[in-house]
Structure formats: C-alpha cells, structure tokens
XYZ file of C-alpha atoms in Angstrom:
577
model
C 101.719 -67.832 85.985
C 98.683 -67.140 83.664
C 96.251 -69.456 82.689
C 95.462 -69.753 78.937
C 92.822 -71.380 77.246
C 93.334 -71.268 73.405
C 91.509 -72.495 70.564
C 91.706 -72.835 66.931
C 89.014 -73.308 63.844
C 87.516 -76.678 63.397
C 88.285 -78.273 60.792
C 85.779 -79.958 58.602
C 85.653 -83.676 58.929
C 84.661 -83.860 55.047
C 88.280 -84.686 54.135
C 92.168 -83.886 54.652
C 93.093 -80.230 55.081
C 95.526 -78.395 53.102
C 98.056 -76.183 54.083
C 96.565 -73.290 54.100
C 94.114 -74.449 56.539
C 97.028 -75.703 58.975
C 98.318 -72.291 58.769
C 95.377 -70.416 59.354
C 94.050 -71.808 62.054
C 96.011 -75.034 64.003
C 99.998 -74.327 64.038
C 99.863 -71.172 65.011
C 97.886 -72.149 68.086
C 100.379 -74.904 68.186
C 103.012 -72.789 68.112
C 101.874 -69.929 70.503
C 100.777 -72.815 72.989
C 103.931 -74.594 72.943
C 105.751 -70.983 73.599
C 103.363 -70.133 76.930
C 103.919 -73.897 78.402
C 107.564 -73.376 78.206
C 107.094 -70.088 79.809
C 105.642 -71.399 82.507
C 101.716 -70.739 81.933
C 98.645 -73.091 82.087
C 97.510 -73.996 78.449
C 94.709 -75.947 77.518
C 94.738 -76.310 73.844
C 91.697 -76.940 72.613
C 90.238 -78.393 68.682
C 88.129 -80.902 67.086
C 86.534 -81.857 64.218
C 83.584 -80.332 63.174
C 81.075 -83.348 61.656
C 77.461 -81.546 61.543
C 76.129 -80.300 58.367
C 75.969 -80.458 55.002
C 79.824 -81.166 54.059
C 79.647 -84.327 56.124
C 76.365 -85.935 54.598
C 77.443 -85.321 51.146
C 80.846 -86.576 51.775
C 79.957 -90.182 53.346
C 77.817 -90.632 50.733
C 80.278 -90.182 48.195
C 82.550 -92.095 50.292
C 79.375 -94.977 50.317
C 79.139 -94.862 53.892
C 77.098 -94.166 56.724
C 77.636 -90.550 57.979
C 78.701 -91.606 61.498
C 81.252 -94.211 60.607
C 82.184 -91.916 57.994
C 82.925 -89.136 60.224
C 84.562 -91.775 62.786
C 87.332 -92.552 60.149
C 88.083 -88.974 58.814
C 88.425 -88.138 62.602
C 91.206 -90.425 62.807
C 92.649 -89.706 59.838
C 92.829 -85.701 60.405
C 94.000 -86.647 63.989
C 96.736 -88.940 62.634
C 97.837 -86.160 60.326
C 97.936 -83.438 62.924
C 100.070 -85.625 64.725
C 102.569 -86.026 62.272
C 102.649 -81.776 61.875
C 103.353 -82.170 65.701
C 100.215 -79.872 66.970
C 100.123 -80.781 70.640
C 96.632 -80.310 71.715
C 95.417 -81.216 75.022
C 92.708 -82.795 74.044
C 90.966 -82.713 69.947
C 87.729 -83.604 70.264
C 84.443 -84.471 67.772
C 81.373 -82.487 67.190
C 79.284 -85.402 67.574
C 80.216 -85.979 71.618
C 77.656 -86.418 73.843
C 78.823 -83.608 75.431
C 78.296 -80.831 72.836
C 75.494 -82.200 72.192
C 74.280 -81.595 76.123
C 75.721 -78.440 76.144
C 74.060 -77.259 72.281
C 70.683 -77.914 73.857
C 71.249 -76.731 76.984
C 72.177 -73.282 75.355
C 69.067 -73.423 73.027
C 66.796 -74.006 75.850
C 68.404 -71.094 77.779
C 67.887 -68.662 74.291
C 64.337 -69.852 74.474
C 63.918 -68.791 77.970
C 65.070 -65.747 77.579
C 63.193 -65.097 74.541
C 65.977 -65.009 71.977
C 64.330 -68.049 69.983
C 61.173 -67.901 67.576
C 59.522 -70.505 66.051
C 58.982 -69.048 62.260
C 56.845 -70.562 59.429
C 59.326 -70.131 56.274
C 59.452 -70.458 52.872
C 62.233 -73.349 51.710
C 63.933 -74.690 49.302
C 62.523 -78.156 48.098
C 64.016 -80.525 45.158
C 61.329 -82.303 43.288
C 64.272 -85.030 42.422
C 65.344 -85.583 45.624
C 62.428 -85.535 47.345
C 63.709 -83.204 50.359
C 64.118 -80.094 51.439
C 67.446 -79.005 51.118
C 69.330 -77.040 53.625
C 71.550 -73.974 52.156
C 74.559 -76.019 51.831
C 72.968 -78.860 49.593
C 71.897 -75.571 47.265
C 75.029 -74.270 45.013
C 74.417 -71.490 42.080
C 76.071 -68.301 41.167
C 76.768 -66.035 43.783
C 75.067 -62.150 43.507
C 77.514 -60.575 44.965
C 80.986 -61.529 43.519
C 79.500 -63.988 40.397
C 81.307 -67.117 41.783
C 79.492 -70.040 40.229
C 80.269 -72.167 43.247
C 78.458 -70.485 46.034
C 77.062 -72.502 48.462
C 73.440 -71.349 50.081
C 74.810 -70.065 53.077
C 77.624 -68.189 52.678
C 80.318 -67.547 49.513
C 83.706 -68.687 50.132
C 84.659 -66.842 47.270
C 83.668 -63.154 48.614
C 83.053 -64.617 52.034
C 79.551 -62.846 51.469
C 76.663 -64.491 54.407
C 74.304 -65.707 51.983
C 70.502 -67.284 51.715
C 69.793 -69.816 49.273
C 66.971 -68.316 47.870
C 69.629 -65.043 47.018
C 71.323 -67.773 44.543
C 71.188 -66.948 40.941
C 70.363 -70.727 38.808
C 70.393 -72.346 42.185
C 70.493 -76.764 41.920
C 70.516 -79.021 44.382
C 73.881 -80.694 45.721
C 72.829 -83.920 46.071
C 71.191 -84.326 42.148
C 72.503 -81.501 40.173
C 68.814 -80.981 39.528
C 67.412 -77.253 39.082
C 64.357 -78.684 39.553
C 63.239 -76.708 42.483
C 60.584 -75.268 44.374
C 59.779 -73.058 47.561
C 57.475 -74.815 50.223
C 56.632 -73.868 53.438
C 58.521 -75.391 56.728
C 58.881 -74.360 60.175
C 62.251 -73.919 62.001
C 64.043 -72.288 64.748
C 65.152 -68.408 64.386
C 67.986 -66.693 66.773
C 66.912 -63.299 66.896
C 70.460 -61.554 66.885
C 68.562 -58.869 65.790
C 67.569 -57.928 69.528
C 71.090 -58.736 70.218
C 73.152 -56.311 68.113
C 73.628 -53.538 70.739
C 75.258 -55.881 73.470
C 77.135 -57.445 70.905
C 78.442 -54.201 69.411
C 78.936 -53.084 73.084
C 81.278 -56.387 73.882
C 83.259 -55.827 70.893
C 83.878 -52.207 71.744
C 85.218 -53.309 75.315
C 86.858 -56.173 74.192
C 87.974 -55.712 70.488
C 90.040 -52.622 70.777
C 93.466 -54.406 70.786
C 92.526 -57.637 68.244
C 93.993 -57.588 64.481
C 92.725 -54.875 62.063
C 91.858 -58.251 60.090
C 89.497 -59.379 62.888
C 88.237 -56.188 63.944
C 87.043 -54.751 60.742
C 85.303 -58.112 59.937
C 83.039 -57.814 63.087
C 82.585 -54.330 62.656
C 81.299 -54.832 58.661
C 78.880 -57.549 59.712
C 77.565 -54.837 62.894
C 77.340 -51.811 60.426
C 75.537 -54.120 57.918
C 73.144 -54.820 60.933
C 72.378 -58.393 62.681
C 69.184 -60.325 61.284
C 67.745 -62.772 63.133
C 69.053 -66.064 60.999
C 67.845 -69.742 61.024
C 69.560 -72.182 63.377
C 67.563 -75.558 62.467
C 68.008 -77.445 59.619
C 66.370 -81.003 57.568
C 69.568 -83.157 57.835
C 69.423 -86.697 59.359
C 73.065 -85.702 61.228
C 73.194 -83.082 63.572
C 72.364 -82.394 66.975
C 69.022 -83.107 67.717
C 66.642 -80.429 68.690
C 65.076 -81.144 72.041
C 62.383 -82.922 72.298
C 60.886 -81.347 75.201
C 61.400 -77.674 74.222
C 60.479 -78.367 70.610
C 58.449 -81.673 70.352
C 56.856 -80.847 67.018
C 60.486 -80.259 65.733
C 62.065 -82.864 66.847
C 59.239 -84.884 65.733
C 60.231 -83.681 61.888
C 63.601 -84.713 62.837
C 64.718 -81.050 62.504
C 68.393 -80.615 63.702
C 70.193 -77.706 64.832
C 72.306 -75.606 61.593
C 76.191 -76.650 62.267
C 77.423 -73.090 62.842
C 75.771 -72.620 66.209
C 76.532 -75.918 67.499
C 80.562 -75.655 66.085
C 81.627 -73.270 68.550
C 79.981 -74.730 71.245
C 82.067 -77.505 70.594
C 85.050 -75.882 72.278
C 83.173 -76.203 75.254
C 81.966 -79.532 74.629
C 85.493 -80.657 74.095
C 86.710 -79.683 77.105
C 83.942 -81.189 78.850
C 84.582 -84.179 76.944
C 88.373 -83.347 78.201
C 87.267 -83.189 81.765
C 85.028 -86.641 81.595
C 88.352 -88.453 80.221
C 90.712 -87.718 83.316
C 92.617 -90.909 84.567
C 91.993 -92.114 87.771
C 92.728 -89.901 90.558
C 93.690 -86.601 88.216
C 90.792 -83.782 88.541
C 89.826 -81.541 85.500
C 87.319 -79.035 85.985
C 86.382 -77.976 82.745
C 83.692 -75.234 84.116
C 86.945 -73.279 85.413
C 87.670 -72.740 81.957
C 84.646 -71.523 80.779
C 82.629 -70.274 83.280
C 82.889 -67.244 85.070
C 82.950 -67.402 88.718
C 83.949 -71.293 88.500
C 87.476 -69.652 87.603
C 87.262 -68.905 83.471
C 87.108 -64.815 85.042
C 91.374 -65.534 85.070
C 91.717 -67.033 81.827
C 92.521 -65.326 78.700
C 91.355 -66.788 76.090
C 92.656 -66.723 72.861
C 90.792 -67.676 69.498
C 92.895 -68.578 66.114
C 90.968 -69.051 62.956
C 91.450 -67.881 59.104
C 89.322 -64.965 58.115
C 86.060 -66.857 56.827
C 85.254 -67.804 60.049
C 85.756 -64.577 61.877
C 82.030 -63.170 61.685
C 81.110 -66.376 63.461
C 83.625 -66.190 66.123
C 82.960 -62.628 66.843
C 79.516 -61.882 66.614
C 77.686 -64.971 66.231
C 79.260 -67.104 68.791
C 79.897 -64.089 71.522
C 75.832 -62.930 70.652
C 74.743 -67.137 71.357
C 76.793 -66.393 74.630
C 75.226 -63.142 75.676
C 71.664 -64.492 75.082
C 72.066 -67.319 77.238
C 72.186 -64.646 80.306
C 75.001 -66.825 81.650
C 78.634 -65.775 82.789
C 80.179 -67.837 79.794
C 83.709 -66.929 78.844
C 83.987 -64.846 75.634
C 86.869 -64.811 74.031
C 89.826 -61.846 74.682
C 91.845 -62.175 71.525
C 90.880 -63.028 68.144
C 94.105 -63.710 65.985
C 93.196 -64.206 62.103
C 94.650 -65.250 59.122
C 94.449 -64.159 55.360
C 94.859 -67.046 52.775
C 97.469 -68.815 51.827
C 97.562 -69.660 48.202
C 99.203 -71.581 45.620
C 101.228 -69.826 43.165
C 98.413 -66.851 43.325
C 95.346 -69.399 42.480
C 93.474 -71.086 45.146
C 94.460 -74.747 46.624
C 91.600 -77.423 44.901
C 91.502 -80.971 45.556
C 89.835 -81.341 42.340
C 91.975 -80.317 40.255
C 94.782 -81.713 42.438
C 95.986 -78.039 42.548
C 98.040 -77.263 45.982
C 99.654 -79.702 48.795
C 97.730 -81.032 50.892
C 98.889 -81.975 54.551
C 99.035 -85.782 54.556
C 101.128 -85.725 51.224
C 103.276 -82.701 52.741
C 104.605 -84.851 55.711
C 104.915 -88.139 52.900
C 107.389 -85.497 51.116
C 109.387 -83.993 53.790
C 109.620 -83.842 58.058
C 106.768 -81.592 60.046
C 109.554 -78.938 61.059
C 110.448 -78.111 57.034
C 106.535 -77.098 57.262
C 106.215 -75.643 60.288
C 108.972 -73.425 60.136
C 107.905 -72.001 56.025
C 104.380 -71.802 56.939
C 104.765 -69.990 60.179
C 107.734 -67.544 58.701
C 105.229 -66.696 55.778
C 102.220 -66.781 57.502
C 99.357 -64.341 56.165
C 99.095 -62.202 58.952
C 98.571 -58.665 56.851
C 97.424 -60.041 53.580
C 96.760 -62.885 51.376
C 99.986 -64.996 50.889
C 101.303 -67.544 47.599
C 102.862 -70.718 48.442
C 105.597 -71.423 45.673
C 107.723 -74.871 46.091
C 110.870 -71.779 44.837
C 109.975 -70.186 47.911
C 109.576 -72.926 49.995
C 113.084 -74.445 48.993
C 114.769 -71.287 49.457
C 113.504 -70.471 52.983
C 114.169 -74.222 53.645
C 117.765 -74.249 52.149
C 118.810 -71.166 53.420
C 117.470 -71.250 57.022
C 117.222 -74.353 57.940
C 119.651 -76.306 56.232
C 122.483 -73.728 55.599
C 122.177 -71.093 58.598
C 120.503 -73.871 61.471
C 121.475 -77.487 60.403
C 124.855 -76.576 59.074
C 125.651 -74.604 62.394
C 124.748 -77.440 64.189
C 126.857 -80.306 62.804
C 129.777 -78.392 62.198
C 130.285 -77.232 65.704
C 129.753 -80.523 66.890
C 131.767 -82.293 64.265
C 134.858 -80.205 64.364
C 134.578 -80.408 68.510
C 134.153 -84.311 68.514
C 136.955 -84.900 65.920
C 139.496 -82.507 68.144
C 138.516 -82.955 71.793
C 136.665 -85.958 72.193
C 132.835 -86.855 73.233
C 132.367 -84.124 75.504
C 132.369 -80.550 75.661
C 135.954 -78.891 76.304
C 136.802 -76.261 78.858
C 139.155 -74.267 77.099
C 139.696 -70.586 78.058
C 138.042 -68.276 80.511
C 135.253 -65.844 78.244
C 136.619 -62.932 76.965
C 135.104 -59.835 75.052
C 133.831 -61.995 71.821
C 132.054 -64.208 74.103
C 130.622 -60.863 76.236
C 129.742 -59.265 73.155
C 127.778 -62.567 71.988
C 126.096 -62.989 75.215
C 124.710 -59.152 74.998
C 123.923 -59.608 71.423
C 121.443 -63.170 71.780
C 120.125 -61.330 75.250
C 118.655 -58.595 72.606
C 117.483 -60.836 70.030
C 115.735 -63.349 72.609
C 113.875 -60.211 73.907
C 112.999 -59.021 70.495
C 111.919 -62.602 70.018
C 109.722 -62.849 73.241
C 108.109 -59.405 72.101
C 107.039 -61.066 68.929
C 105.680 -64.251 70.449
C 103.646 -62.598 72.921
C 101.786 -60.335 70.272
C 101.134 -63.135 68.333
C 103.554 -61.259 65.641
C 104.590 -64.947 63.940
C 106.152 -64.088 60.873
C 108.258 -61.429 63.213
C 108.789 -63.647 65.603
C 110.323 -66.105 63.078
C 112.590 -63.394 61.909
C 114.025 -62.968 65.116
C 114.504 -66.558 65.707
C 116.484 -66.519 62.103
C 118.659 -63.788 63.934
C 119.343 -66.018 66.655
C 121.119 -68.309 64.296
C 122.848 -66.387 62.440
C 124.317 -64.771 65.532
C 125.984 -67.758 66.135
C 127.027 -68.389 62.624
C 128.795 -64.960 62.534
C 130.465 -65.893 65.764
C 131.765 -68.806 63.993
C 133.332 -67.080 61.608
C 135.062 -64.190 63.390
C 136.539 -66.780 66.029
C 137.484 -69.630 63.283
C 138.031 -72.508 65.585
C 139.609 -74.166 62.494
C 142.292 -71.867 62.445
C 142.340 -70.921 66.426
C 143.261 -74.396 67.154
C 146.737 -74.463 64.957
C 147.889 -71.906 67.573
C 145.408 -71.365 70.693
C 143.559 -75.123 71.649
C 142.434 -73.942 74.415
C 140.942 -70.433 72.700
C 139.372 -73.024 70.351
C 137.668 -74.931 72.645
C 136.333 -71.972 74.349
C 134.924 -71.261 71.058
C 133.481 -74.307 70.370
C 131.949 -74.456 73.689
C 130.136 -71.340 73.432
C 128.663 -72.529 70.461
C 127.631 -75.845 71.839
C 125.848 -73.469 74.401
C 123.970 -71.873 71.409
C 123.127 -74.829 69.901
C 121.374 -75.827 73.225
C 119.856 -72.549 73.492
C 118.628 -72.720 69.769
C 117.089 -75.942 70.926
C 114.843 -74.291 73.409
C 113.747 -71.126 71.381
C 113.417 -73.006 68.814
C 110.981 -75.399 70.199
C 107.470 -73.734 69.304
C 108.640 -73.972 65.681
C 110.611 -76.872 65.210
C 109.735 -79.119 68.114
C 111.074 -82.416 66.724
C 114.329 -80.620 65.306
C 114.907 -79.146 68.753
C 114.197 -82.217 70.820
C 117.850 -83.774 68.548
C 119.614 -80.756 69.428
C 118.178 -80.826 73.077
C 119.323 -84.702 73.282
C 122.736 -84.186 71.664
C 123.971 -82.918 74.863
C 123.983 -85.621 78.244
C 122.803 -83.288 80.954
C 120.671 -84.592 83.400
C 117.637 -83.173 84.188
C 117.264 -81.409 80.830
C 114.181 -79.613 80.174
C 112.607 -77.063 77.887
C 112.022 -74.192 79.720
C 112.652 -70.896 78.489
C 115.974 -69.239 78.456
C 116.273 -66.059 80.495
C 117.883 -62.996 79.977
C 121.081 -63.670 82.143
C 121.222 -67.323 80.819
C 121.339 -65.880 77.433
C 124.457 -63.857 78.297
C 125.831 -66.644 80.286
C 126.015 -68.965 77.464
C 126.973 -71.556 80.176
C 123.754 -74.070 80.610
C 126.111 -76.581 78.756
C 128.864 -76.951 81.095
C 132.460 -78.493 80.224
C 132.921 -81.964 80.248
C 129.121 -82.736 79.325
C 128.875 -85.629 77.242
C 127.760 -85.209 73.522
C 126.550 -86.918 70.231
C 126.777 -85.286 66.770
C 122.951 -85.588 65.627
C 122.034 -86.765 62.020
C 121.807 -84.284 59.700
C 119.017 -82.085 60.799
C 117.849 -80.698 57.231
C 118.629 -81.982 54.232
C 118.916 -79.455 51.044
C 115.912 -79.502 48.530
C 117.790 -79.488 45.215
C 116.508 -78.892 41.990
C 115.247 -82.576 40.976
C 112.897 -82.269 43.872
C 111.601 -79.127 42.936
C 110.934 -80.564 39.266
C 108.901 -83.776 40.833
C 107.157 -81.620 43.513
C 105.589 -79.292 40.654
C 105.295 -82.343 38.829
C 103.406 -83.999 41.482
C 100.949 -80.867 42.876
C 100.963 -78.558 40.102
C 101.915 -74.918 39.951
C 104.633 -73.110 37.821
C 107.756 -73.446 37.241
C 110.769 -70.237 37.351
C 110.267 -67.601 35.239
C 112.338 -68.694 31.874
C-alpha cells in the first residue's frame, strides 16, 4: 500500500466556479483519489479556497461586505457546491487559517535567512482617485503581448503571459475605472528566483521527465525565458500579514504578502489545519505528509491544476521550497488540463455565457457531469462544451448502454424468478468467454487510471458496459426462458454479477450512481473495493439466492425540449440547420 497525497488548484473564493474549472482542476483529483482508496492506498485529498488578493477585495465590495465575512460565505457556498458534484476531499480548507498563515511567515523568514529575500525601493502604480496604490490586479489595460483588453497587471489570462502592471498599454484602476495614474515610489519584498533558477531547472530535470508534455513544456518556457526575481508583498488590507519582527517597517505600512506565494502554501496549511481538527483520540500528523524525514520521503504526491496555474506550481512554488533549505515535499506528478470551452468561446459570467456548477447540479444529478466532463476532459488540447454533445454522451452511455442494462436485467429477473438472484445452470463457454473478455477490459481500465489517462480510462469503462450489453443480446434471456429457465437464469445472474461489478469500477466516476447499483443487491458486508482479475472472470461476487431491489431509473434521457431550454437558459448555439 502506497501513500498518496494529492492536491488540486484553489479555487478563487471571488464567486461560483464553472465547469471548466471543476474539470481542470477538482474531479479529476476526485476521481483519481476515489480510484487509489478503493485500491487500497492512503489518500489525503487535499483543497481550499484561495481568499488573498485582489479578486477577493473587489468582490466583497461589490457584494457590500466586509472581505472576511465575505470570503466566510463564498467558502460555504463553493463547499456546498462541491458537495453536491460529490468531490470527497479529506479535508478543504481556507487561505485565511491561522495555519497558512504560520506556515507563509515561517517560510518568508526562512527565504530571508538564507538570503533569498531583498527589501527593494520600487516604482508603483498609484491612482490619484482612489487614493492608493494599487496592486497589479486592481490595474486592467490592454495586454502587449496578445492585445486582450482585459489583462490584469499580473498576468494575462488571455495568453497566460506573466505580466507587470506598468507593461499595460491604457492601464486604469479596478476599483474607479480611472486612468488617472501615476508611478510613486514604495518599498516591498523581492524573491530573488533569479539566484534560484539552476536548482530549479535541476529539480525539474530529475523530477519532470515523466509529467504531461502540457506541464513540462510550460516549466521549461518560463526556465528558457529565465527567472526574475518578482515582488511577493503587496498594499491590500487582506492578506497574510508580513511579520512584524522580520519586517517591522513593512508591517507597519500594513504591507501583505502577494496571494501567489502564500496559495500554495496553503496545501500545507490545510493539512495542518487537517491535523489540528482530529477528534478525540484519532492522531494526524500532518508533517508526515510534507516533510521529509517525518515520513513525506514515501509519499507521492500528485498535483492537478488547469494550465494557467502550471508556472506557479512548477517553478514558483518548488523554487519557494528549495530556498527555504528545508526537506519540504515537492511535488512528483504534475497532471494539467487545457480549457474547456463553450461552444468554441470562453465561459463568462457576464454575459451569462457557459454553465456554471451550482446551476449544473439545479439541472441534472452530479454523475450526468462527472461522467461528460471526465470522458471529454482536455487532456491534449483545448476542449468545447456543447449541450448536443453533452446529451449524446449522456443518452447514449449512460442512459441507453449503463441505465438501460441495469433495469432490464433486474426487471426481467424480478418479474420471472422472484426477489433474489436465481441459480440456474452451471457456466458454460459464453459465460468463460465473458469472464476473459471484462478481465481484459478491467486491466486496460486500471492502465488508464493509473497514468492519469481520464478520457482513456472512461473509454474503457464504456467497454465494460457494453460487454455486458452484447452478452445480453447473444444469450436473450427473453427468449432462453420459453425453452431453457434454468439457462436463463444463469444468464441473468451473470449479468446481475456485472451490474455489481459495474458498480465498483464505476465508482470514481459515478459514485452516487454506483452506490444504487451497489445497494440493489442484499449482501452483507458489501464494500467497494476493487475487483481483481480472477473476480472479474468469476463473475460470482453476487451469489444465488441474494436478495435484490430493481433501483429507480438511474438516468433519465435528455430529449430535445431540454436541449431547447438549456440553450435557452446558458446560451450557445443551436444544430447546424
């Protein structure tokens, strides 16, 4: 047994995520953590929401409210909505904990010490209307780069281009609108990754060799553009607080520290936070998880994120990490995500363009959206959500080759035999043949899991069904049981094994889907861990005479009238006339 610590991109606290975030980040961690507990491995799935910065102080005071209460309520409100998708964390913490914020200073402190911290007169940004400096996320203008005329002053979501504010062409403030603006002088902290960029470089080569060409060739364009020593304080009233003891003239200006290095610090804050929470009597050492030679040296640790947050995760992060001159656990495997879009345009809560993951689950159960997202996930390039897609994938695998498998077999058995599983006949070649067959596809299945391969993984699951579906078919209990009863019942017992198979496999995806199939059948003792080889071939976990219920209808068919309202509703286009 392994023990794996995984983690997946914060998500801003400055409102509801859509579904390209949940895809490009927190189900697929969901998914690959649900798959290792059921194989038996220690998980500790790790998140939070990430509340420093600019995007929260401009969103409470949209909202009209104070920045901590604000962040306090979307916290809730992204937790309650990850809990509908069905993301099983271990523990999702907050940004704002007293622990990251020990841990954030105790890092600085130790890049002080060690002389990767300078103290740098600079020439800001200041609005004349607002009275303020502004930090590079309160400036937006055009970007140089790409010509988006949304940039923000630290970085271009657009071209994904690490930006300055002063590189902004007809920069204005955030806050006002107002291109009234001049440069003063301030003071603030600098992390000189510049002095950094051979150890980084040299981590990467030792550790990067097997991550995603995606991930890989990120890190390697920010090395080959070269590291420059960047700006880690910023003139917000929310953040963590630089120390007062290190930096008393700082802290004295009220100068906190800039969200990205205190973000992914969080993960280690959270599980602190994780650790200070046990119950009574339970011990968590959180230290074995991240520090090396408390334990984290047999953890692999696994990082999911889309790809505008790689270059922090694998350079910025890991070079915060070296500097400290600690054994802190880097991460081993950086799985990344392209974007998913909406019918080729970006999602924009603005101009209500996209779904959105509270209104997804108000529309339709987690599983419909865990299974399309995760069997189109944009693993080698950018991806389009369509709702003719999505009700295609939905009506043809879930509800046709899945659901319909499901109560059928259980059905027809029920209405024939009764409320438990008959014996019938002994297995013969069909039944041999089967068992080989799902043996295969499991395997080809488990290959695809453990490389993180999702949307090949979910084609192999699809497999899986429709193995059973085409054993179905060639047996035709319907028509075996006008002659051969018993040869029907063997049939229909077989399949009543699949379906509890399928409930297992299927569980990473669908959890809530599998738990009815899991349930339909009365054995005691019923758990969901993983099917092996020979129980594959077996086909015999679900003996006769087990007691069973017929499940309601697992997935209902999206029909045309839906599609009209959900385009309707979120926007997009409709079929091609």
């Amino acid at each position: 047994m392994a023990r794996h610590l995984i983690t997946s991109a914060l998500p801003y606290i400055n409102g509801i995520k859509h579904l390209g975030n949940m895809v490009g980040s927190m189900l697929p961690a969901d998914v690959y953590a649900r798959y290792l507990r059921q194989r038996g491995h220690e998980v500790l799935y790790i998140c939070a929401t990430d509340e420093h910065g600019t995007p929260a102080e401009l969103a409470a005071k949209e909202a009209g409210l104070p920045v901590a209460e604000f962040c306090s309520q979307q916290h809730d409100a992204q937790k309650a909505v990850y809990d509908g998708f069905g993301l099983d964390f271990d523990f999702f913490g907050r940004s704002s904990s007293e622990q990251n914020i020990e841990i954030t200073q105790h890092f600085a402190r130790r890049l002080m010490e060690n002389g990767f911290i300078e103290e740098r007169a600079i020439r800001q940004v200041f609005s004349l209307a607002d009275d303020r400096f502004l930090p590079d996320r309160y400036i937006v203008g055009t970007c140089p780069h790409c010509g988006y005329d949304k940039a923000r002053g630290d970085q271009c979501e657009n071209c994904t281009r690490v930006l300055e504010p002063t590189d902004l062409i007809e920069p204005r403030s955030a806050i006002s609108g107002s291109s009234d603006l001049e440069i003063r002088e301030t003071k603030h902290l600098f992390l000189l990754q510049s002095k950094l960029a051979g150890e980084v470089e040299a981590w990467i080569d030792e550790t990067g060799g097997d991550w995603p060409t995606l991930a890989s060739s990120i890190a390697r364009k920010w090395l080959t553009e070269g590291l420059h020593d960047r700006s880690i304080t910023r003139d917000l009233d929310w953040g963590v607080p630089v120390p007062a003891d290190t930096w008393p003239e700082l802290a004295a200006e009220g100068k906190v520290f800039y969200v990205w290095f205190d973000a992914p610090i969080e993960y280690i804050g959270a599980t602190k936070e994780w650790a200070d929470r046990a119950a009574e009597g339970e011990i968590r050492d959180w230290k074995s998880w991240w520090y090396e030679g408390a334990g984290a040296e047999n953890v692999r640790y696994t990082e999911f994120m889309a790809k505008d947050n790689v270059p922090f995760h694998t350079v910025m992060f890991p070079a915060i990490q070296l500097a400290t001159r600690e054994p802190w656990k880097k991460v081993d495997y950086v799985k990344a995500f392209n974007w998913l879009n909406y019918y080729g345009g970006k999602f924009s809560t603005s101009q209500k363009r996209g779904v959105f993951t509270d209104a997804a689950l108000e529309l339709l159960p987690a599983d419909y959206w865990r299974y399309f997202l995760i069997a189109n996930a944009p693993e080698s390039d950018d991806t389009s959500f369509s709702w003719e897609l999505f009700s295609s994938v939905v009506n043809k695998d879930l509800a046709d080759t899945l659901g319909n498998f499901v109560n059928r077999v259980l059905s027809f058995s029920r209405k024939r035999f009764g409320d438990e599983v008959p014996a019938g006949a002994v297995a013969g070649e069909a039944e041999r043949k089967l068992g080989a067959e799902i043996a295969g596809l499991l395997a080809e299945y488990e290959e695809h899991m453990e490389a993180m391969a999702f949307r090949k993984a979910a084609q192999s699951l699809r497999a899986l069904w429709s193995a059973g579906n085409s054993y179905l078919e060639e047996k035709a209990p319907w028509l075996e049981i006008k002659s051969d009863p018993d040869a029907a019942a063997l049939t229909l017992r077989t399949a009543m094994n699949l379906i509890h198979l399928y409930a297992v496999v299927s569980e990473p995806f669908i959890p809530a889907s599998a738990r009815l199939m899991r349930d339909a059948f009365r054995l005691t003792d019923d758990t969901a861990v993983w099917v092996t080889a020979d129980e594959a071939r077996a086909l015999s976990s679900v003996p006769a005479g087990t007691g069973f219920t017929v499940p309601p209808v697992l997935f209902a068919k999206i029909t045309e009238d839906d599609l009209a309202a959900y385009r309707e509703r979120f926007g997009g286009e409709g079929p091609a006339a």
